[in-house]
CSV table of C-alpha atoms and ligand atoms in Angstrom, one decimal:
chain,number,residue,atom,x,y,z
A,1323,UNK,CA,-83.2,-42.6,214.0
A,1324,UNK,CA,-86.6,-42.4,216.0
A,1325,UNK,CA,-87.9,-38.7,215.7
A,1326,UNK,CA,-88.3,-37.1,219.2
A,1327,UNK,CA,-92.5,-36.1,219.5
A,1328,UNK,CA,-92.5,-33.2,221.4
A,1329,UNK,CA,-95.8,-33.5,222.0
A,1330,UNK,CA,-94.6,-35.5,224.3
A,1331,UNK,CA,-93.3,-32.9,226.7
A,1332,UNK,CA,-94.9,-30.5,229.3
A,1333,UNK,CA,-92.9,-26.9,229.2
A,1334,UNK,CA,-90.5,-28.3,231.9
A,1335,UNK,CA,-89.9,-31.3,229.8
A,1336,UNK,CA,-89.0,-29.2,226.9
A,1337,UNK,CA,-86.7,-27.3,228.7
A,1338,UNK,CA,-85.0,-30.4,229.5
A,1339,UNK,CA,-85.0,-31.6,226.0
A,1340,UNK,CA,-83.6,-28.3,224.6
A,1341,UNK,CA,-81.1,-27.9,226.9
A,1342,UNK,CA,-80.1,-31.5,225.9
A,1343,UNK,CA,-79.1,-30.4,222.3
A,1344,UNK,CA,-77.1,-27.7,223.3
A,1345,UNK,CA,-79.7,-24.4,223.4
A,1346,UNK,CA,-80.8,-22.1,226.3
A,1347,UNK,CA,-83.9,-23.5,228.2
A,1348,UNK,CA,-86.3,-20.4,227.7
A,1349,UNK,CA,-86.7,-21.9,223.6
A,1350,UNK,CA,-88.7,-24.3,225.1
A,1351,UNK,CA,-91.6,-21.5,225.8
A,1352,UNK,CA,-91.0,-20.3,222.4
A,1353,UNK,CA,-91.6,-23.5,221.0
A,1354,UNK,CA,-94.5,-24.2,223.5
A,1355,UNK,CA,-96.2,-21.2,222.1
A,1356,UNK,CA,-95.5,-22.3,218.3
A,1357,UNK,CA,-96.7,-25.7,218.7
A,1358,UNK,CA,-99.6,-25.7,221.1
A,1359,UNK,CA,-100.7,-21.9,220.7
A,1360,UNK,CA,-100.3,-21.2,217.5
A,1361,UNK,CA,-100.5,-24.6,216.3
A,1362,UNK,CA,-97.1,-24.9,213.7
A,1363,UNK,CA,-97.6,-27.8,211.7
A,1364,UNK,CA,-93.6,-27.9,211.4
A,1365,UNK,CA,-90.6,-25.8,212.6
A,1366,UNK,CA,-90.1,-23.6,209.4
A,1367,UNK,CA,-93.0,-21.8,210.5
A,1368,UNK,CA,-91.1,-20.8,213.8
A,1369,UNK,CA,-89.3,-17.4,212.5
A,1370,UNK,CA,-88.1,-16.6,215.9
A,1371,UNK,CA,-86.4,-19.6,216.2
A,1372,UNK,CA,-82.3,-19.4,215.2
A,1373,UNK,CA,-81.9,-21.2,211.7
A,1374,UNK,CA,-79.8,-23.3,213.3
A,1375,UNK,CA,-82.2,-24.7,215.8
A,1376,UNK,CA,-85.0,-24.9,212.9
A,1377,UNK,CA,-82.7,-27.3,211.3
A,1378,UNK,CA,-81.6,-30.0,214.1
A,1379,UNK,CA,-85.3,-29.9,214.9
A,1380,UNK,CA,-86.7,-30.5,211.2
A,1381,UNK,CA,-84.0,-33.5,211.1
A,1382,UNK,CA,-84.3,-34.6,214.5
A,1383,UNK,CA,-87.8,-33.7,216.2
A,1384,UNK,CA,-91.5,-34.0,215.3
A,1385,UNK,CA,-95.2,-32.5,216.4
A,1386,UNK,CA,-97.2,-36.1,215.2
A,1387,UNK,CA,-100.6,-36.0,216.5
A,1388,UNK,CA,-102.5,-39.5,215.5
A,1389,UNK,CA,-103.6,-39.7,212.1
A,1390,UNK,CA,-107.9,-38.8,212.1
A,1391,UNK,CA,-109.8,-41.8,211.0
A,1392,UNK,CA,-113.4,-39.9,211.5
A,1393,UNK,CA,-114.3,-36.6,211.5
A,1394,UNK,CA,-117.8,-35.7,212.1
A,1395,UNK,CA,-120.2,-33.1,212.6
A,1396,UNK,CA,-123.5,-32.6,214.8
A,1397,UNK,CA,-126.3,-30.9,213.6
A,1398,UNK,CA,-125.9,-28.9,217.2
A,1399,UNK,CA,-122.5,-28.1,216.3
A,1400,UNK,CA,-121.0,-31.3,218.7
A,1401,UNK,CA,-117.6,-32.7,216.3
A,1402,UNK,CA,-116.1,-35.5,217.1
A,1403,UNK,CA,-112.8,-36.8,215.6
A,1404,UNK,CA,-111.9,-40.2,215.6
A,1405,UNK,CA,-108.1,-41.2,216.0
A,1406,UNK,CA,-106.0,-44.2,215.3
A,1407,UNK,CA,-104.2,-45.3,217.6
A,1408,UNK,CA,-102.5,-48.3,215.6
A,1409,UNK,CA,-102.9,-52.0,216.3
A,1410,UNK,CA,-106.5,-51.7,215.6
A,1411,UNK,CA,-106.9,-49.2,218.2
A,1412,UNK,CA,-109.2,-46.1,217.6
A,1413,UNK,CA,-110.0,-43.5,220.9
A,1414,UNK,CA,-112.8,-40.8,220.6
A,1415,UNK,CA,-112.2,-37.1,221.2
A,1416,UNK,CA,-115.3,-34.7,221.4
A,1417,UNK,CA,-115.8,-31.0,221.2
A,1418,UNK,CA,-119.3,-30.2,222.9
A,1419,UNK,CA,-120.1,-26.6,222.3
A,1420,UNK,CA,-122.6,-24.5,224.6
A,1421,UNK,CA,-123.4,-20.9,224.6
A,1422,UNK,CA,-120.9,-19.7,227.3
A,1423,UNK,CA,-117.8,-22.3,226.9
A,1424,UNK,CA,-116.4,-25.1,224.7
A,1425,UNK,CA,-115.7,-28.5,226.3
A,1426,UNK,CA,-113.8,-30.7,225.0
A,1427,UNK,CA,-114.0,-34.3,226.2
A,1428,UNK,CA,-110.7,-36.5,225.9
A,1429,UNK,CA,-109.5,-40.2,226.2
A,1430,UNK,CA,-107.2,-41.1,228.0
A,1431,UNK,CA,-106.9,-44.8,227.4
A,1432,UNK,CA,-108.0,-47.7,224.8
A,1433,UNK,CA,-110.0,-49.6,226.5
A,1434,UNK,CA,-110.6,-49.4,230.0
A,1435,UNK,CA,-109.7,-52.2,232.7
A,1436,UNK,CA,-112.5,-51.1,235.2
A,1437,UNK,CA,-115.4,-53.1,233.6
A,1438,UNK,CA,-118.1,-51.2,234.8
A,1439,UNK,CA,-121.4,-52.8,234.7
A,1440,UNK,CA,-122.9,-50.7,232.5
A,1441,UNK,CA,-120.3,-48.8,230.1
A,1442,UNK,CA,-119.6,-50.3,226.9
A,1443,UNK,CA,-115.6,-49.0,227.0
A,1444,UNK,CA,-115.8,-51.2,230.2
A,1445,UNK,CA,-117.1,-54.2,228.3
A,1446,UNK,CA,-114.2,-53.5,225.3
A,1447,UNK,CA,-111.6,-54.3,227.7
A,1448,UNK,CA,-108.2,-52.8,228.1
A,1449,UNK,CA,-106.0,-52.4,225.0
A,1450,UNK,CA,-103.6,-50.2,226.4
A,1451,UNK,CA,-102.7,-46.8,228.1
A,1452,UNK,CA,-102.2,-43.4,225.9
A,1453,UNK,CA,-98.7,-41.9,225.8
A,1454,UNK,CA,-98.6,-37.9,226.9
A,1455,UNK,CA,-98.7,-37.3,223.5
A,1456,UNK,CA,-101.5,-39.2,222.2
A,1457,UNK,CA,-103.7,-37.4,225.3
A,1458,UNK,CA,-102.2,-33.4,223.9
A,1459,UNK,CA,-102.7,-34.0,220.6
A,1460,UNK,CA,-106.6,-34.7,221.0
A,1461,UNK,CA,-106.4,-31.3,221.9
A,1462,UNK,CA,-103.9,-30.0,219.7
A,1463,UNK,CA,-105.7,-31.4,217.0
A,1464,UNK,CA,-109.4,-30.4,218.0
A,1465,UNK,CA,-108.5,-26.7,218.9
A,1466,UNK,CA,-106.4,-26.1,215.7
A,1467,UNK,CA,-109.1,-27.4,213.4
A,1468,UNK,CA,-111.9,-25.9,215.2
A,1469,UNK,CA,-110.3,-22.5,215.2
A,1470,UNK,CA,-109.4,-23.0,211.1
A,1471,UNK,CA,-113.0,-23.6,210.4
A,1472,UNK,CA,-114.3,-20.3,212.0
A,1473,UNK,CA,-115.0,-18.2,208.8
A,1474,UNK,CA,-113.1,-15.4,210.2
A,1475,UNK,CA,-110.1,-17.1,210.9
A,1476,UNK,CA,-109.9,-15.3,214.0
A,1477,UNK,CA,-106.7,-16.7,216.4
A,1478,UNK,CA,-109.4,-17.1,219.7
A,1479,UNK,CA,-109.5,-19.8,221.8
A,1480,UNK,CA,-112.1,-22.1,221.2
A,1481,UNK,CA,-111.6,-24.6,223.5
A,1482,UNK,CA,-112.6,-23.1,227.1
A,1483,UNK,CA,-113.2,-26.7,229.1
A,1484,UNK,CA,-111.4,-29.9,229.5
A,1485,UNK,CA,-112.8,-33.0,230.8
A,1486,UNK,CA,-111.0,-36.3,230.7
A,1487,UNK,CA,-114.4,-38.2,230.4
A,1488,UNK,CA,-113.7,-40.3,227.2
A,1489,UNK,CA,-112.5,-43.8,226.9
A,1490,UNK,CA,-110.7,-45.0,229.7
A,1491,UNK,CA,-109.8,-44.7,233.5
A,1492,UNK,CA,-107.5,-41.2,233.5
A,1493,UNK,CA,-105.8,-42.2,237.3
A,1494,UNK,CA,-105.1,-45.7,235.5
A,1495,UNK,CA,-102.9,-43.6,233.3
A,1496,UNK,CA,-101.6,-41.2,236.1
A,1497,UNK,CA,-97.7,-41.0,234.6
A,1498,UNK,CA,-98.9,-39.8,231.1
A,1499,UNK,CA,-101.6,-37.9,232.2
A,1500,UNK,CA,-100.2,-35.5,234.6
A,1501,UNK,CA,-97.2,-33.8,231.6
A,1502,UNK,CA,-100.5,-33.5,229.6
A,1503,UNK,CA,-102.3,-32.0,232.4
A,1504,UNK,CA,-100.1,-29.4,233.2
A,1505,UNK,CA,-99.6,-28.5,229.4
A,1506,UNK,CA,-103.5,-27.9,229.3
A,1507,UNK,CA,-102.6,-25.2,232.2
A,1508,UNK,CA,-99.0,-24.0,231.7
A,1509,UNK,CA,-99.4,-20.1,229.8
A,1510,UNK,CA,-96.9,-21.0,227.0
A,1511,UNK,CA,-99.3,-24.2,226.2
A,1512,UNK,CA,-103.1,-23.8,226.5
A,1513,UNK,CA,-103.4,-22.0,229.7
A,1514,UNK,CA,-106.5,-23.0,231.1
A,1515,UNK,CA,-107.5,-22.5,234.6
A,1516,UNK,CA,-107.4,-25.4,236.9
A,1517,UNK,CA,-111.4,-24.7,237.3
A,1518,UNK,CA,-111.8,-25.7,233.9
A,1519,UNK,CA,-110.1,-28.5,233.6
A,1520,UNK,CA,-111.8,-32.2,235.2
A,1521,UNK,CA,-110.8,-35.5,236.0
A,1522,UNK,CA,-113.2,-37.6,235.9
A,1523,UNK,CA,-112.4,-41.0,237.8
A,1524,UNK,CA,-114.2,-44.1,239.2
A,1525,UNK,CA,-112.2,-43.8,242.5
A,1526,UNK,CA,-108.6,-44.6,242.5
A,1527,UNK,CA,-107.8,-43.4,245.6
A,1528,UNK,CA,-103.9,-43.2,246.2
A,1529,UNK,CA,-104.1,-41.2,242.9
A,1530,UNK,CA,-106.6,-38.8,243.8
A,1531,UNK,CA,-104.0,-38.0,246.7
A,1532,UNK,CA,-100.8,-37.8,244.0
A,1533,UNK,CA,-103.2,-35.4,241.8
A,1534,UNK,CA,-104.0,-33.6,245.3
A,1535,UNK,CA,-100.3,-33.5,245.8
A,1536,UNK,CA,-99.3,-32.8,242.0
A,1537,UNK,CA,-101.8,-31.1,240.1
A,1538,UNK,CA,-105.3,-30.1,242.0
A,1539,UNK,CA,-108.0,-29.7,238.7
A,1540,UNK,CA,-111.1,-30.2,239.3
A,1541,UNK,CA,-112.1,-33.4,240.2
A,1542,UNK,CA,-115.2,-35.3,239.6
A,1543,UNK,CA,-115.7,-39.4,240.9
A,1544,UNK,CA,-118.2,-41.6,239.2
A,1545,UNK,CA,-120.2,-42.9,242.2
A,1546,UNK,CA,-123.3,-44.3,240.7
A,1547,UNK,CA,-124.0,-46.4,244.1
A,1548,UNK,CA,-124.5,-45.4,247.6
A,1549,UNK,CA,-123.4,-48.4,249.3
A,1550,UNK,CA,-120.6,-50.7,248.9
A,1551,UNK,CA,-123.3,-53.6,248.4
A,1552,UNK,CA,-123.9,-52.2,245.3
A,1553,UNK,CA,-121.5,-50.3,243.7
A,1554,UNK,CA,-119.4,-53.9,244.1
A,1555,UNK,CA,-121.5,-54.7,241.4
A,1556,UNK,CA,-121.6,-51.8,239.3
A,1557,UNK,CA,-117.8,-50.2,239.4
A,1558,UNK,CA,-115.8,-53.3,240.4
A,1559,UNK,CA,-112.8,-51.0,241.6
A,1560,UNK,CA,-115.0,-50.6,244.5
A,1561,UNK,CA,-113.6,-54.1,246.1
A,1562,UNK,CA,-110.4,-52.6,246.0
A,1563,UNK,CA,-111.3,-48.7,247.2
A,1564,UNK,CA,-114.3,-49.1,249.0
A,1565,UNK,CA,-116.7,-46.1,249.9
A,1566,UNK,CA,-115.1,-44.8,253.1
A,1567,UNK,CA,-111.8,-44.7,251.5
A,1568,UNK,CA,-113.2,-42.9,248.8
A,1569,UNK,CA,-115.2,-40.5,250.6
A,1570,UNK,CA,-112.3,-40.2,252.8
A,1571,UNK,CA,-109.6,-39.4,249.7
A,1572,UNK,CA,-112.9,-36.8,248.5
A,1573,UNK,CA,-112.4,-34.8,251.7
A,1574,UNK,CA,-108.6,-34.8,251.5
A,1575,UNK,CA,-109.1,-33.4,247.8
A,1576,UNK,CA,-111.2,-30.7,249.1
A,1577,UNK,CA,-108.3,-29.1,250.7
A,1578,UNK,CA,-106.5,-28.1,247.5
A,1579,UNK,CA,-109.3,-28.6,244.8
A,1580,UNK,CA,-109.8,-25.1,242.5
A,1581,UNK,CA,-113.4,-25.6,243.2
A,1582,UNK,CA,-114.8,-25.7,246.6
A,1583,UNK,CA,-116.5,-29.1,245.8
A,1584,UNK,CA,-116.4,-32.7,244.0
A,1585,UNK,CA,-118.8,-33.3,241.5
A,1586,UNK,CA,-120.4,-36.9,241.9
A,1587,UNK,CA,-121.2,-38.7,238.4
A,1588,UNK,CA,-124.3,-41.1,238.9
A,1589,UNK,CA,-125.5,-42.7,236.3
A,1590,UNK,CA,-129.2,-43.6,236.4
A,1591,UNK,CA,-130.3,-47.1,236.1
A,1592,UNK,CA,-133.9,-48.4,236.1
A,1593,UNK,CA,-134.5,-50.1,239.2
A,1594,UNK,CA,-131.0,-50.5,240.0
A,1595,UNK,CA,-129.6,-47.6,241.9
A,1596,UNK,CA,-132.5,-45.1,241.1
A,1597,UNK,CA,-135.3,-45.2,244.3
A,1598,UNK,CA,-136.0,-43.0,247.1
A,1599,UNK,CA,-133.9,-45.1,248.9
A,1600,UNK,CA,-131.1,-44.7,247.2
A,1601,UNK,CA,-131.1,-40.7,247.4
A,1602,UNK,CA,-131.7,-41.1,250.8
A,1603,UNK,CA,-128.2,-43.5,251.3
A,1604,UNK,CA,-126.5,-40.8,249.2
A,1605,UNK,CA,-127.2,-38.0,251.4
A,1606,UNK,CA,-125.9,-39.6,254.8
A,1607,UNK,CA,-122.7,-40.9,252.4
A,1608,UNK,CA,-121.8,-37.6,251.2
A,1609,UNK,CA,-122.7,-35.7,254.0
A,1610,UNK,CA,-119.5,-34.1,255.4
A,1611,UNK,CA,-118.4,-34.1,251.4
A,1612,UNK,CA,-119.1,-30.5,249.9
A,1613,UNK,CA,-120.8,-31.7,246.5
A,1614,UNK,CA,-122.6,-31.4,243.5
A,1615,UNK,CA,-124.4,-34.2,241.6
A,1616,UNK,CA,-124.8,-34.7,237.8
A,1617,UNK,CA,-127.2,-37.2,236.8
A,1618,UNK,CA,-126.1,-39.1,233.7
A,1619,UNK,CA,-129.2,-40.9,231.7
A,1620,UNK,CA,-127.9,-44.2,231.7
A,1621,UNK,CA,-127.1,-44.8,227.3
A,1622,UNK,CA,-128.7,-48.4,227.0
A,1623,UNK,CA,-126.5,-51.1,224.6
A,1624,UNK,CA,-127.7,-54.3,223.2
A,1625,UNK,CA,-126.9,-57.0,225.5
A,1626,UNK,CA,-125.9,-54.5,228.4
A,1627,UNK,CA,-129.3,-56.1,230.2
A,1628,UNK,CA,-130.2,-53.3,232.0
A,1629,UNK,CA,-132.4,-49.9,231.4
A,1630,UNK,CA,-132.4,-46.1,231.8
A,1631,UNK,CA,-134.4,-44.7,234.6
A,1632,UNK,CA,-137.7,-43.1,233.6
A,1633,UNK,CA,-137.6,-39.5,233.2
A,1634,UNK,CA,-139.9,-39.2,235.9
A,1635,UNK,CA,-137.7,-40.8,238.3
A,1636,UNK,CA,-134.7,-38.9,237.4
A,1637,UNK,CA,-136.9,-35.8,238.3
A,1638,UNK,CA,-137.8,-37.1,241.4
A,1639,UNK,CA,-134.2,-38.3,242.5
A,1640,UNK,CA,-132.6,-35.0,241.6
A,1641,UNK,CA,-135.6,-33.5,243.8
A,1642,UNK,CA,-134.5,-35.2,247.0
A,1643,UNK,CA,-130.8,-34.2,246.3
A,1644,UNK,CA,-131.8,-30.6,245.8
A,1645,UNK,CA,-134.5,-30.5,248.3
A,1646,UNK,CA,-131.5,-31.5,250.8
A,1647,UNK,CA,-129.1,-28.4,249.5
A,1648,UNK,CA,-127.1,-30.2,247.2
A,1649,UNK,CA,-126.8,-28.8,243.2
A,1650,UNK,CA,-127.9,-31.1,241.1
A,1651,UNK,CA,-127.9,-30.9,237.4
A,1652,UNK,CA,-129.2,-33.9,235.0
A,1653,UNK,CA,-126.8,-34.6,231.8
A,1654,UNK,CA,-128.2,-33.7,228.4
A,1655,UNK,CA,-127.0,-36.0,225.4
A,1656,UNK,CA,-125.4,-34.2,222.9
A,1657,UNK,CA,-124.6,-35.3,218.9
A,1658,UNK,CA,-126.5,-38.1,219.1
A,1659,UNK,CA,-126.8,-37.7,215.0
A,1660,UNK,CA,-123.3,-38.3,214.9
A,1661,UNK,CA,-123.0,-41.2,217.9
A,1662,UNK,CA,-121.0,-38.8,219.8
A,1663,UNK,CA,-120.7,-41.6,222.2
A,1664,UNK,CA,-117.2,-42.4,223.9
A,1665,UNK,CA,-116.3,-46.1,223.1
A,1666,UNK,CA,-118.8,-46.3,220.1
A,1667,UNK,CA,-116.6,-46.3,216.9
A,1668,UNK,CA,-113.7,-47.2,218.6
A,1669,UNK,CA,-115.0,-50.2,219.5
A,1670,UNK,CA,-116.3,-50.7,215.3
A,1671,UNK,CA,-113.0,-50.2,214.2
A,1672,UNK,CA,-111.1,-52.6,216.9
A,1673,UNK,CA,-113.5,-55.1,216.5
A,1674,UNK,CA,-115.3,-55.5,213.2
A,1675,UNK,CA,-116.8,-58.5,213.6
A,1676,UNK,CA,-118.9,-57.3,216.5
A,1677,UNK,CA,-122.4,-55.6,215.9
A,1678,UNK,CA,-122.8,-54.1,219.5
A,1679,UNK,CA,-124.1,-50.5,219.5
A,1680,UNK,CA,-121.6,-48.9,222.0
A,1681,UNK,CA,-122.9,-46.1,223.3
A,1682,UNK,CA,-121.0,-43.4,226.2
A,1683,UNK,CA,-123.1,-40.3,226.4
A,1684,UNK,CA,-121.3,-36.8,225.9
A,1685,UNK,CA,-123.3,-34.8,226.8
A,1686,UNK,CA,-123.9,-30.8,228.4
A,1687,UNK,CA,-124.9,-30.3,231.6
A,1688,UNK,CA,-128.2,-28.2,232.6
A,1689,UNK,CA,-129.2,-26.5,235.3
A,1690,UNK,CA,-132.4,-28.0,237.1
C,67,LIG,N1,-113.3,-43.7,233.5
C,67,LIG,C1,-113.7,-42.4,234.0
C,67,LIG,C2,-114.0,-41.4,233.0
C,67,LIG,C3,-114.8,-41.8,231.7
C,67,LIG,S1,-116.4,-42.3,231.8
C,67,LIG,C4,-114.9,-42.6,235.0
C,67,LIG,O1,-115.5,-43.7,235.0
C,67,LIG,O2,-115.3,-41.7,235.7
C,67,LIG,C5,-117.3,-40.8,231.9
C,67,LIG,C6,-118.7,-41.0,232.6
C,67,LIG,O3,-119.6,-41.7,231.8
C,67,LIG,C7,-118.5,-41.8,233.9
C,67,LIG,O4,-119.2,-41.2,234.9
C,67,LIG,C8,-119.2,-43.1,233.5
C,67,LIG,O5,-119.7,-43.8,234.6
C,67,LIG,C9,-120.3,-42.7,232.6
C,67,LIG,N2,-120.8,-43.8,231.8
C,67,LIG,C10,-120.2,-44.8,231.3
C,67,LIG,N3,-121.0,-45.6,230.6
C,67,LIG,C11,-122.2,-45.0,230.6
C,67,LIG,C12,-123.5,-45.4,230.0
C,67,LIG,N4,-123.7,-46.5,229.2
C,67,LIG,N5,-124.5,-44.5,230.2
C,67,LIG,C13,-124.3,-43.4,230.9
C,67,LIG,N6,-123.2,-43.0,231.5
C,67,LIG,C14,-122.1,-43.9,231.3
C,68,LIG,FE1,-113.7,-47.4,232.7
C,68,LIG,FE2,-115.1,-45.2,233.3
C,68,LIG,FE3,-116.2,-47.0,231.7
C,68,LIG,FE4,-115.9,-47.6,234.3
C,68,LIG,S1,-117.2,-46.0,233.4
C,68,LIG,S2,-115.4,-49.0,232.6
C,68,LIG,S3,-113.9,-46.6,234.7
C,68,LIG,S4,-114.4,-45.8,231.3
């Protein structure tokens, strides 16, 4: 008989399950806090649970995380794990630590079906979606290790951020995501505030309404173009959700969004989306859209054909943004020692055969 992950399951889900095999629904915060607080490797360890429970779940249930293909280590304290996700599939997960919070940065699909011009994930294609369980453990995994290699041992929480900017499209996975999302917030799990959590999409809009509706984090939306012209070219979901609607869905969001405003992604390409003119578009397109802009250096790969902005250019684009009142902050690549790139050696192990550097920036954000 197929063991029952319960990594699968938000608290509600639990409840559910528990109740199913005959036990009082409030064992499911219990066993929230064993697994995902205390991180219990297996149900012996859960002494306030009756024996009897211990035992149907030991036969019956299991907390499986995917098995760690890669674990490395930045000289500036970046870790990155890299997890099999069978068939030849590997996703990336990476903790970015800064001096005021820990961010990890999780996947949420192998692959990704968008085909953005200039992401090698894009350029991978779509293997498939992650399952709830797949997306928790990342973080499961990564807190639990990080907190057992602190020489003190201490029981703190390391991980203070999470952002769902690794492989894949998260609102392309919108049915697994949202259990794993509210896990990340729910107090029995990893209670994080809704601030400090961010989905990161490219702009599927009747999702950015169900998360509205289902689960307001913080949103940020990859916009990297300020016309449709364009962006056509560069995030081929535009066809489908064109600027106005997207703008339009931004607005909606703002209404129940834990921050007070979106952050715009924009990744900067040499003499594609990167001129005077361009910061010029933005500003009448994201007018009546309370935001913030982060500046991602584009992370060149052979055979991508295209280049990353000078950093004299970047300068001068953020200046326009800020000159006209909007933050703007310029992304800082972090382990690059240890390719801490989404998409990089998850692509190496799918695909052996293939040489391609594949390279994702994580990275920190600065202040300008
Ligand atoms: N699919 C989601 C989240 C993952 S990508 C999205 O697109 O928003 C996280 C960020 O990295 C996105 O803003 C994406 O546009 C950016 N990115 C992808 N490839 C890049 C590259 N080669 N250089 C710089 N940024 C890149
Ligand atoms: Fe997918 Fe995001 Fe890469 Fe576009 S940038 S291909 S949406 S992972």
């Amino acid at each position: 008989m197929k063991r029952v992950n319960l990594l699968e399951f938000d608290v509600a889900g639990l409840s559910a399950y528990v109740e199913s095999i005959g036990e009082k629904a409030f064992r499911a915060r219990q066993l929230s806090r064993w697994i995902h607080q205390r991180g219990a490797p297996d149900f012996e360890s859960m002494t306030d649970l009756a024996r009897t429970l211990r035992t149907h779940l030991q036969h019956r249930a299991e907390i499986a995380a995917p098995p760690i293909l890669r674990d490395s280590a930045s000289a500036d304290g970046t870790r990155k794990w890299l997890l099999d996700v069978g068939a030849g599939n590997a996703v990336e997960t990476v903790f970015i630590p800064e001096v005021d919070r820990g961010t990890l940065c999780v996947s949420s699909q192998a692959g990704c079906a968008v085909n953005c011009m200039f992401c090698s994930t894009g350029r991978q294609g779509f293997s498939r979606n992650l399952s709830t369980a797949e997306i928790v453990a990342q973080l499961w995994l990564a807190e639990h290790a990080l907190r057992r290699s602190h020489d003190d041992g201490a029981d703190e929480r390391v991980i203070s951020n999470v952002v769902l900017m690794g492989m894949g499209e998260p609102l392309q996975n919108y049915e697994a995501l949202l259990p794993a999302l509210r896990l990340m917030l729910d107090d029995h799990a990893y209670g994080l505030s809704r601030r400090r959590v961010t989905v990161s999409t490219s702009g599927m809009v009747p999702q950015i309404d169900r998360l509205a509706d289902e689960c307001p984090v913080a949103l940020a939306v990859s916009l990297h173009a300020p016309t449709d012209e364009l962006r056509d070219r560069l995030v081929p979901l535009n066809r489908k959700y064109p600027l106005r609607e997207l703008m339009a869905a931004c607005r909606r969001y703002l209404r129940v969004a834990p921050r007070d405003f979106i952050t715009f992604e924009y990744v900067m390409l040499d003499g594609l989306n990167d001129s005077d003119r361009h910061a010029v578009e933005l500003l009448a397109l994201v007018q009546d859209v309370p935001c913030k802009f982060n500046l991602i250096p584009f992370n060149p790969f052979p055979d991508s054909g295209l280049a990353r902005s000078s950093a004299g250019r970047i300068r001068a684009f953020a200046q326009r943004l800020s000159d006209a009142g909007i933050v703007t902050t310029v992304r800082r690549t972090r382990g690059e020692d240890i390719d801490a790139a989404c998409g990089q050696l998850a692509g190496e192990v799918q695909d052996r055969t293939r040489r391609r550097e594949r390279v994702v920036p994580i990275a920190a954000e600065r202040p300008r």
